[in-house]
Amino acid sequence: MSKRKKKMTLKQMRSLVVFLVAINIILLLCILVMGFFLAKAQITKGKGQTVMLQKANDTYTVCVDAGHGGNDVGAVGLDGSYEKDDNLRLAQEVAKALKKSGVNVIMTRSDDSDTQLDSRSKIANKAKADIFVSLHRNSTANPNTTKGIEIWIHSSGSERSYAAADDILSNLEEVGITANRGVRIGTQGDSDDDYAVIRDTDMTSMIVEMGFMTNQDDLDYFNENLENYAKAISNGVVQWLNDYVQ
């Protein structure tokens, strides 16, 4: 005697469809929630962790330059903050970290004062610094798509300059950044030209662009990880000094 297969009623089919739709909605919500917390965790990566400072093998001199200042506010953030203030905050923390690592530090400005471009290079040259690090923030007309950290070096693209920039970027990546935009030579308009503070200094020099103030992720990263970023920059500099400066 053959058994008849029971056919699913219309009501049962509707219940099954409703059940499957509900499952899909729940799964989608779970994915969205997980994505939110993963993004949150990525943004706060580095916060609370201890970045151990590297020690200098000798007594080196580093010139730390906080870009802009005084009437020259630099870029303006989405939150209304000024680049000159972020640069100074970071420069003070970098100087503190370098001193703890055993490095002699010269600052081009330690407060919100106007400092001319030629004065910055003269300060570094007079101190016979081993390296000049100018700290800046970036800006763009495409706030949603453009973000990350980049470093500008002399148009000659020397091995020493590349190595210093790479060491800093590698240490910053360990803390957590939105994107590594790499090492760039010259200026935005001409790779054979140079920014004044790089052109007029006698030593290895660079401009570190610490994220875009016009991008919310970069603003969050900078504010959440300021102290660790400073230690990372210090470690990159010290690492390079120990390897390249005798």
PDB file of C-alpha atoms in Angstrom, residues 136-238:
ATOM      1  CA  HIS A 136      50.461  68.675  10.442  1.00  0.00           C
ATOM      2  CA  ARG A 137      46.851  67.641   9.780  1.00  0.00           C
ATOM      3  CA  ASN A 138      45.320  67.315   6.323  1.00  0.00           C
ATOM      4  CA  SER A 139      42.128  68.475   4.589  1.00  0.00           C
ATOM      5  CA  THR A 140      40.274  67.670   1.375  1.00  0.00           C
ATOM      6  CA  ALA A 141      37.186  68.531  -0.626  1.00  0.00           C
ATOM      7  CA  ASN A 142      36.207  64.811  -0.552  1.00  0.00           C
ATOM      8  CA  PRO A 143      35.636  64.161   3.167  1.00  0.00           C
ATOM      9  CA  ASN A 144      33.876  60.806   2.766  1.00  0.00           C
ATOM     10  CA  THR A 145      36.484  59.084   0.625  1.00  0.00           C
ATOM     11  CA  THR A 146      39.830  60.652   1.504  1.00  0.00           C
ATOM     12  CA  LYS A 147      41.471  59.742   4.814  1.00  0.00           C
ATOM     13  CA  GLY A 148      44.661  58.395   6.285  1.00  0.00           C
ATOM     14  CA  ILE A 149      48.218  59.372   7.189  1.00  0.00           C
ATOM     15  CA  GLU A 150      50.972  60.341   4.748  1.00  0.00           C
ATOM     16  CA  ILE A 151      54.536  61.614   5.070  1.00  0.00           C
ATOM     17  CA  TRP A 152      56.282  64.061   2.729  1.00  0.00           C
ATOM     18  CA  ILE A 153      60.044  63.973   2.255  1.00  0.00           C
ATOM     19  CA  HIS A 154      62.617  65.769   0.111  1.00  0.00           C
ATOM     20  CA  SER A 155      62.233  65.462  -3.664  1.00  0.00           C
ATOM     21  CA  SER A 156      65.596  63.679  -3.868  1.00  0.00           C
ATOM     22  CA  GLY A 157      63.918  60.692  -2.198  1.00  0.00           C
ATOM     23  CA  SER A 158      67.043  59.600  -0.342  1.00  0.00           C
ATOM     24  CA  GLU A 159      67.236  56.209   1.358  1.00  0.00           C
ATOM     25  CA  ARG A 160      67.668  57.894   4.744  1.00  0.00           C
ATOM     26  CA  SER A 161      64.512  59.977   4.296  1.00  0.00           C
ATOM     27  CA  TYR A 162      62.457  57.013   3.098  1.00  0.00           C
ATOM     28  CA  ALA A 163      63.700  54.898   5.998  1.00  0.00           C
ATOM     29  CA  ALA A 164      62.764  57.557   8.588  1.00  0.00           C
ATOM     30  CA  ALA A 165      59.287  57.973   7.120  1.00  0.00           C
ATOM     31  CA  ASP A 166      58.749  54.206   6.881  1.00  0.00           C
ATOM     32  CA  ASP A 167      59.798  53.707  10.507  1.00  0.00           C
ATOM     33  CA  ILE A 168      57.277  56.296  11.681  1.00  0.00           C
ATOM     34  CA  LEU A 169      54.448  54.941   9.523  1.00  0.00           C
ATOM     35  CA  SER A 170      55.091  51.365  10.687  1.00  0.00           C
ATOM     36  CA  ASN A 171      54.881  52.389  14.339  1.00  0.00           C
ATOM     37  CA  LEU A 172      51.706  54.403  13.726  1.00  0.00           C
ATOM     38  CA  GLU A 173      50.101  51.396  12.013  1.00  0.00           C
ATOM     39  CA  GLU A 174      50.707  49.332  15.159  1.00  0.00           C
ATOM     40  CA  VAL A 175      48.565  51.780  17.111  1.00  0.00           C
ATOM     41  CA  GLY A 176      45.861  51.855  14.415  1.00  0.00           C
ATOM     42  CA  ILE A 177      45.204  54.290  11.562  1.00  0.00           C
ATOM     43  CA  THR A 178      42.410  54.649   9.019  1.00  0.00           C
ATOM     44  CA  ALA A 179      44.789  54.220   6.082  1.00  0.00           C
ATOM     45  CA  ASN A 180      48.489  54.325   5.240  1.00  0.00           C
ATOM     46  CA  ARG A 181      48.804  56.756   2.328  1.00  0.00           C
ATOM     47  CA  GLY A 182      52.527  56.132   2.142  1.00  0.00           C
ATOM     48  CA  VAL A 183      55.645  58.222   1.656  1.00  0.00           C
ATOM     49  CA  ARG A 184      55.456  61.069  -0.870  1.00  0.00           C
ATOM     50  CA  ILE A 185      58.193  63.223  -2.369  1.00  0.00           C
ATOM     51  CA  GLY A 186      58.216  66.920  -3.291  1.00  0.00           C
ATOM     52  CA  THR A 187      54.941  68.762  -3.044  1.00  0.00           C
ATOM     53  CA  GLN A 188      51.362  68.059  -4.083  1.00  0.00           C
ATOM     54  CA  GLY A 189      51.831  70.242  -7.136  1.00  0.00           C
ATOM     55  CA  ASP A 190      55.346  69.204  -8.162  1.00  0.00           C
ATOM     56  CA  SER A 191      57.365  66.138  -7.168  1.00  0.00           C
ATOM     57  CA  ASP A 192      60.567  68.010  -8.089  1.00  0.00           C
ATOM     58  CA  ASP A 193      59.782  70.925  -5.756  1.00  0.00           C
ATOM     59  CA  ASP A 194      59.931  70.927  -1.940  1.00  0.00           C
ATOM     60  CA  TYR A 195      58.048  72.462   0.956  1.00  0.00           C
ATOM     61  CA  ALA A 196      60.061  75.267   2.571  1.00  0.00           C
ATOM     62  CA  VAL A 197      60.711  73.528   5.888  1.00  0.00           C
ATOM     63  CA  ILE A 198      62.077  70.501   4.042  1.00  0.00           C
ATOM     64  CA  ARG A 199      63.995  72.483   1.417  1.00  0.00           C
ATOM     65  CA  ASP A 200      65.746  74.832   3.863  1.00  0.00           C
ATOM     66  CA  THR A 201      66.786  72.397   6.600  1.00  0.00           C
ATOM     67  CA  ASP A 202      70.279  70.880   6.581  1.00  0.00           C
ATOM     68  CA  MET A 203      69.243  67.487   7.946  1.00  0.00           C
ATOM     69  CA  THR A 204      66.803  64.691   7.100  1.00  0.00           C
ATOM     70  CA  SER A 205      63.402  66.389   7.211  1.00  0.00           C
ATOM     71  CA  MET A 206      59.771  65.453   6.768  1.00  0.00           C
ATOM     72  CA  ILE A 207      56.194  66.609   7.114  1.00  0.00           C
ATOM     73  CA  VAL A 208      53.903  64.117   8.854  1.00  0.00           C
ATOM     74  CA  GLU A 209      50.270  64.645   7.850  1.00  0.00           C
ATOM     75  CA  MET A 210      48.337  63.077  10.727  1.00  0.00           C
ATOM     76  CA  GLY A 211      45.013  62.351   9.059  1.00  0.00           C
ATOM     77  CA  PHE A 212      42.316  64.519   7.498  1.00  0.00           C
ATOM     78  CA  MET A 213      40.416  66.966   9.680  1.00  0.00           C
ATOM     79  CA  THR A 214      37.659  66.855   7.058  1.00  0.00           C
ATOM     80  CA  ASN A 215      37.056  63.137   7.695  1.00  0.00           C
ATOM     81  CA  GLN A 216      35.178  62.023  10.814  1.00  0.00           C
ATOM     82  CA  ASP A 217      37.078  58.738  11.167  1.00  0.00           C
ATOM     83  CA  ASP A 218      40.421  60.546  11.111  1.00  0.00           C
ATOM     84  CA  LEU A 219      39.146  63.043  13.680  1.00  0.00           C
ATOM     85  CA  ASP A 220      38.094  60.181  15.969  1.00  0.00           C
ATOM     86  CA  TYR A 221      41.353  58.282  15.512  1.00  0.00           C
ATOM     87  CA  PHE A 222      43.437  61.367  16.287  1.00  0.00           C
ATOM     88  CA  ASN A 223      41.517  62.357  19.418  1.00  0.00           C
ATOM     89  CA  GLU A 224      41.276  58.806  20.786  1.00  0.00           C
ATOM     90  CA  ASN A 225      44.918  57.882  20.199  1.00  0.00           C
ATOM     91  CA  LEU A 226      46.829  61.149  20.589  1.00  0.00           C
ATOM     92  CA  GLU A 227      49.227  59.967  23.300  1.00  0.00           C
ATOM     93  CA  ASN A 228      49.909  56.629  21.633  1.00  0.00           C
ATOM     94  CA  TYR A 229      50.406  58.340  18.268  1.00  0.00           C
ATOM     95  CA  ALA A 230      53.004  60.584  19.893  1.00  0.00           C
ATOM     96  CA  LYS A 231      54.813  57.569  21.338  1.00  0.00           C
ATOM     97  CA  ALA A 232      54.645  55.802  17.979  1.00  0.00           C
ATOM     98  CA  ILE A 233      56.187  58.809  16.203  1.00  0.00           C
ATOM     99  CA  SER A 234      58.860  58.996  18.885  1.00  0.00           C
ATOM    100  CA  ASN A 235      59.624  55.279  18.513  1.00  0.00           C
ATOM    101  CA  GLY A 236      59.881  55.600  14.747  1.00  0.00           C
ATOM    102  CA  VAL A 237      62.295  58.511  15.073  1.00  0.00           C
ATOM    103  CA  VAL A 238      64.400  56.747  17.715  1.00  0.00           C
TER     104      VAL A 238
END
